[in-house]
Amino acid sequence: MASVPKPNISAERQALYGRMDKHNLAPLWEVLHDLIPNEPVTPCKPALWKYRDARPYLMEAGKLITAKEAIRRVLVLENPGMRGESCITQSLYAGLQLILPGEIAPSHRHSQSALRFIVEGSGAYTAVDGERTTMRPGDFIITPSWTWHDHGNPGNDPVVWMDGLDIRIVQTFAAQFHEVFAEEVQPLSRSEGASVARYGQGLMPLGAPAPFGKTSPIFNYPYEKSRESLAKLSRDEAPDACQGWKMEFINPLTGGHAMPTIASFIQLVPSGFRSAPYRCTDGTVYAVVEGTGTARIGAERFDFEPRDTFVVPSWYPLVLETRSETVLFSFSDRPGQEAMGLWREKRG
Ligand code: GTQ
């Protein structure tokens, strides 16, 4: 028979914890429920950033610090539940980066992978491993882990893009490395469009199959092409009740995720659509490309318009209501969850 706790058991337990504490020991039973919750628990909160609100601050920063001095002139999209931690979900970083005409952001490399999703302006480039690509609104661009990269704007307009990085994932593994290139601008070794010509046409050169390891060899997926794919898909198929028409950017060499740590998607939602509720364990960052509507995230609702960003934390139900035809880009930490057998979704 189980022994009945003595009246002073609580005091005795506290005394025991106090004595073991000096030896870096602690009782599991006091924290077990928090460690192993029944369903996902995250400090990440649903949130929306209006581009209209963020843009003036970014432009003002453009007057106060150069891209060169800042290294990267970025306003971090900080999740309201994790202020000061430089992250938008508990695993992902996002920011809005500005590069003004005539500026450069100097060359460096790091073990963190980055994606760029172009929000405003044309004519800037990003260079990766000796190749430049011109950035246009809606383009999805990848900077693979440990590749030299710099950005420049030889054009006439300010250019703004959203950065998405796996900073927190790499931090969890304490596998961070960073180096500065000897020159501010890296030398070019390939002509513009080389990566698409080599890997993006259903072809690949013999003997050079994976220039960036586990990351896609295509480093710019232009919006023109993704938009065309969505338009064609929507002509032949009924929209999915939860997603509309949703496609993933893939690595053509593997058919899998374009990046080893971040999955990226583009979806078309018809005008006047109300999606069925959908939840998944990958907290997801959405960038609005076209259209206006409302994102209901858990009990909250957020009205969106083009260039806004919103975040759906893990396991929060999302319902999308559109007032016009909508295109959403999104990214999440799904590849890691899938690799570890953790990823789950629930429809309806
Ligand atoms: O463009 O290399 O937003 O290194 C944060 C860290 C962008 C970049 C960020 C970076 C970069």
XYZ file of C-alpha atoms and ligand atoms in Angstrom:
359
model
C 0.000 0.000 0.000
C 1.227 3.465 -0.835
C 2.392 5.331 2.232
C 0.358 8.385 3.269
C 2.462 11.594 2.943
C 3.491 13.034 6.260
C 2.094 16.535 7.068
C 5.490 18.176 6.792
C 6.334 16.376 3.521
C 6.315 19.592 1.525
C 8.913 21.193 3.793
C 11.027 18.032 3.694
C 10.878 17.923 -0.084
C 11.910 21.588 -0.351
C 14.816 20.884 1.980
C 15.885 17.944 -0.182
C 15.687 20.057 -3.371
C 17.749 22.738 -1.652
C 20.504 20.305 -0.720
C 20.694 18.634 -4.154
C 20.573 22.018 -5.903
C 24.195 22.695 -4.861
C 25.165 19.610 -6.877
C 23.301 20.744 -10.021
C 20.554 18.211 -9.448
C 16.799 18.829 -9.645
C 13.624 16.710 -9.281
C 11.965 15.869 -12.597
C 8.504 15.428 -11.051
C 8.232 19.163 -10.372
C 8.625 20.024 -14.077
C 7.503 16.881 -15.906
C 4.203 18.298 -17.142
C 5.880 21.420 -18.590
C 8.601 19.332 -20.228
C 6.190 16.901 -21.865
C 3.001 18.868 -22.625
C -0.003 17.186 -24.231
C 0.153 19.440 -27.294
C 2.653 21.940 -28.761
C 3.502 24.823 -26.427
C 5.445 27.781 -27.812
C 6.263 31.329 -26.729
C 5.595 32.294 -30.374
C 2.443 34.425 -30.699
C 0.297 35.059 -33.773
C 1.284 38.456 -35.215
C 1.129 40.615 -38.331
C 3.557 43.312 -39.447
C 2.073 45.927 -41.738
C 4.589 46.944 -44.380
C 2.996 50.379 -44.370
C 4.068 50.781 -40.711
C 7.537 49.219 -41.056
C 8.636 50.975 -44.257
C 9.072 54.516 -42.843
C 11.377 53.190 -40.073
C 13.418 51.246 -42.602
C 13.777 54.330 -44.823
C 14.723 56.473 -41.821
C 17.378 53.885 -40.898
C 18.560 54.261 -44.498
C 19.400 57.895 -43.732
C 21.171 57.147 -40.435
C 23.356 54.154 -41.309
C 24.808 52.856 -44.575
C 24.452 49.233 -45.662
C 28.241 48.961 -45.480
C 28.480 50.200 -41.899
C 25.511 48.097 -40.763
C 26.913 45.073 -42.695
C 23.240 44.191 -43.166
C 20.703 47.022 -42.745
C 17.791 44.994 -41.446
C 14.809 45.572 -39.187
C 14.233 42.294 -37.357
C 10.624 41.088 -37.269
C 10.477 40.233 -33.576
C 7.722 37.969 -32.401
C 5.771 39.811 -29.672
C 6.060 36.717 -27.463
C 9.863 36.640 -27.777
C 10.967 40.289 -27.836
C 14.738 40.727 -27.748
C 15.404 37.211 -29.020
C 15.657 38.173 -32.714
C 13.198 35.566 -33.905
C 9.796 35.389 -35.552
C 9.046 31.802 -34.478
C 10.873 29.818 -31.790
C 13.121 28.396 -34.549
C 13.248 31.007 -37.321
C 14.549 34.505 -37.859
C 13.000 37.033 -40.252
C 13.858 40.616 -41.105
C 13.313 43.343 -43.694
C 16.548 44.333 -45.429
C 17.031 47.631 -47.286
C 19.687 48.432 -49.849
C 19.696 51.907 -51.379
C 20.907 52.856 -54.874
C 24.707 52.790 -55.051
C 25.123 50.758 -51.856
C 26.777 47.411 -51.212
C 26.410 44.996 -48.304
C 29.854 43.416 -47.885
C 30.698 39.785 -48.603
C 30.691 37.175 -45.855
C 29.677 33.577 -45.286
C 28.112 31.678 -42.408
C 26.798 28.238 -41.595
C 23.277 29.676 -41.275
C 21.245 29.346 -44.481
C 19.258 32.337 -45.723
C 16.325 32.916 -48.022
C 15.335 36.236 -49.562
C 11.824 37.073 -50.642
C 11.749 40.321 -52.566
C 9.165 42.805 -51.291
C 9.772 46.120 -53.080
C 11.933 47.523 -55.864
C 14.030 46.071 -58.644
C 17.593 46.406 -59.805
C 19.523 45.186 -56.778
C 21.468 41.958 -56.971
C 22.607 39.314 -54.590
C 25.790 37.399 -55.353
C 26.321 33.822 -54.213
C 29.483 31.820 -54.845
C 30.595 33.862 -57.854
C 27.192 34.377 -59.511
C 24.879 37.378 -59.359
C 21.119 37.392 -59.689
C 18.928 40.446 -60.159
C 16.168 40.710 -57.555
C 12.586 41.389 -58.564
C 9.465 41.537 -56.373
C 8.202 38.036 -55.543
C 11.483 36.307 -56.399
C 12.541 33.589 -53.960
C 16.326 33.534 -53.590
C 18.499 31.139 -51.594
C 21.857 31.723 -49.923
C 23.121 28.211 -49.116
C 25.033 27.515 -45.911
C 28.715 28.558 -46.007
C 28.605 30.297 -49.412
C 30.148 33.746 -49.889
C 27.415 36.310 -50.436
C 27.099 40.045 -50.848
C 24.343 42.347 -52.031
C 24.490 45.496 -54.154
C 22.164 48.025 -55.735
C 23.406 49.501 -59.009
C 19.829 50.615 -59.844
C 17.801 53.730 -59.085
C 15.274 52.519 -56.509
C 15.457 51.381 -52.904
C 15.140 47.607 -52.781
C 13.627 45.777 -49.806
C 13.428 42.078 -49.223
C 12.460 39.750 -46.405
C 15.290 37.632 -45.016
C 14.492 34.247 -43.504
C 17.321 32.495 -41.666
C 17.710 29.305 -39.629
C 19.744 31.194 -36.968
C 17.962 29.585 -34.014
C 18.242 26.075 -35.453
C 21.986 26.428 -35.957
C 22.197 27.986 -32.468
C 20.399 24.977 -30.941
C 23.140 22.759 -32.345
C 25.871 25.324 -31.482
C 27.186 24.836 -35.013
C 27.658 28.522 -35.918
C 30.582 29.637 -38.094
C 31.134 33.002 -39.793
C 33.899 34.501 -41.942
C 34.377 37.858 -43.644
C 35.568 37.836 -47.263
C 38.881 39.599 -47.986
C 37.154 42.050 -50.347
C 33.812 43.829 -49.971
C 32.500 42.536 -53.291
C 33.297 38.988 -54.338
C 34.654 38.319 -57.843
C 32.250 36.790 -60.376
C 33.014 33.427 -61.950
C 29.743 32.660 -63.772
C 27.353 34.665 -65.920
C 23.943 35.718 -64.615
C 21.376 32.928 -65.030
C 24.015 30.169 -64.919
C 22.333 28.255 -62.081
C 18.940 28.210 -63.825
C 20.537 27.219 -67.145
C 22.463 24.390 -65.476
C 19.819 23.010 -63.104
C 16.462 24.727 -63.672
C 15.453 23.393 -67.100
C 15.080 19.694 -66.314
C 18.773 19.290 -67.134
C 22.003 19.120 -65.188
C 25.626 19.086 -66.243
C 27.277 15.660 -66.030
C 29.875 15.325 -63.318
C 28.824 18.353 -61.237
C 25.614 17.252 -59.576
C 25.342 19.171 -56.275
C 27.272 22.442 -56.065
C 25.647 23.425 -52.741
C 25.398 20.087 -50.962
C 21.907 19.594 -49.510
C 20.680 22.960 -50.819
C 19.075 23.489 -54.218
C 21.545 24.437 -56.974
C 19.001 26.993 -58.260
C 19.417 30.160 -56.280
C 16.706 32.352 -57.790
C 13.176 31.061 -58.365
C 11.691 34.050 -60.237
C 8.168 35.195 -59.383
C 7.164 35.279 -63.033
C 7.629 31.488 -63.208
C 6.027 30.639 -59.859
C 3.022 32.862 -60.648
C 2.601 31.175 -64.027
C 2.691 27.730 -62.384
C 0.006 28.757 -59.878
C -2.175 30.228 -62.634
C -1.902 27.056 -64.755
C -2.510 24.742 -61.789
C -5.606 26.726 -60.804
C -7.072 26.357 -64.276
C -7.079 22.546 -64.129
C -7.588 21.642 -60.469
C -10.129 22.549 -57.799
C -8.570 24.451 -54.875
C -7.677 22.491 -51.748
C -10.177 23.361 -48.990
C -7.404 24.382 -46.561
C -4.718 25.821 -48.840
C -6.168 26.888 -52.175
C -3.455 25.918 -54.657
C -0.196 25.502 -52.756
C 3.167 24.495 -54.193
C 6.563 23.942 -52.619
C 9.890 25.214 -53.962
C 11.958 22.089 -54.463
C 15.548 21.053 -55.026
C 15.475 19.606 -58.572
C 18.321 17.219 -57.718
C 16.367 15.501 -54.927
C 12.709 16.463 -55.388
C 12.831 17.460 -51.693
C 12.884 20.767 -49.863
C 14.913 23.525 -51.567
C 16.859 24.104 -48.328
C 17.852 21.510 -45.708
C 16.516 23.539 -42.767
C 13.709 25.658 -44.243
C 10.737 24.679 -46.421
C 9.293 27.372 -48.678
C 5.939 27.547 -50.398
C 3.841 29.691 -52.678
C 0.056 29.499 -52.795
C -2.817 31.014 -54.680
C -6.126 31.509 -52.910
C -9.135 32.502 -55.008
C -11.122 35.667 -54.330
C -13.919 35.308 -51.777
C -12.513 32.024 -50.403
C -12.926 30.926 -46.801
C -10.490 28.117 -46.084
C -11.196 25.147 -43.837
C -9.167 25.382 -40.596
C -5.681 23.911 -40.863
C -2.966 23.358 -38.303
C 0.545 21.933 -38.482
C 3.515 21.661 -36.153
C 5.705 23.943 -38.257
C 5.156 27.539 -37.172
C 4.995 29.400 -40.489
C 5.907 32.885 -41.714
C 3.686 34.259 -44.495
C 4.562 37.101 -46.871
C 1.614 38.576 -48.767
C 2.439 39.076 -52.443
C -0.972 39.825 -53.939
C -4.477 40.276 -52.559
C -6.259 41.386 -49.440
C -8.078 39.375 -46.813
C -8.110 38.183 -43.247
C -6.001 35.552 -41.537
C -7.735 34.051 -38.505
C -5.013 32.575 -36.341
C -6.388 30.838 -33.270
C -8.810 33.337 -31.692
C -7.197 36.384 -33.345
C -7.838 37.977 -36.725
C -5.445 39.990 -38.846
C -6.339 41.948 -41.990
C -3.602 41.696 -44.604
C -2.659 43.487 -47.788
C 0.280 43.099 -50.192
C 3.780 43.279 -48.600
C 2.510 42.494 -45.077
C 4.027 39.621 -43.076
C 2.202 37.400 -40.609
C 3.192 34.432 -38.495
C 1.176 31.354 -37.546
C 2.677 29.568 -34.518
C 2.887 25.781 -34.311
C -0.488 24.056 -33.985
C -2.570 27.267 -34.139
C -5.512 26.777 -36.515
C -5.341 29.050 -39.545
C -8.381 30.148 -41.558
C -7.831 32.354 -44.600
C -10.580 34.631 -45.887
C -9.803 36.486 -49.095
C -11.382 39.634 -50.494
C -9.432 39.396 -53.757
C -7.255 36.797 -55.482
C -4.360 36.251 -53.091
C -0.806 34.966 -53.446
C 1.099 34.051 -50.278
C 4.737 33.052 -49.946
C 5.537 31.122 -46.775
C 8.387 29.361 -45.019
C 8.839 27.115 -41.998
C 11.161 24.671 -40.222
C 9.360 21.619 -41.654
C 12.459 19.837 -43.102
C 14.012 19.298 -39.667
C 10.718 18.121 -38.189
C 10.223 15.658 -41.040
C 13.786 14.368 -40.782
C 13.180 13.688 -37.079
C 9.734 12.164 -37.637
C 8.001 14.953 -35.699
C 5.914 16.780 -38.285
C 2.122 16.585 -37.948
C -0.807 18.331 -39.576
C -4.526 18.398 -38.929
C -7.149 19.414 -41.452
C -10.573 20.725 -40.573
O 22.109 39.043 -45.810
O 23.733 37.830 -45.026
O 18.876 39.458 -42.122
O 23.927 37.497 -42.488
C 20.751 38.502 -41.073
C 22.035 38.016 -41.172
C 20.744 38.948 -43.412
C 22.664 38.448 -44.885
C 20.129 38.973 -42.194
C 22.674 37.981 -42.398
C 22.027 38.451 -43.531
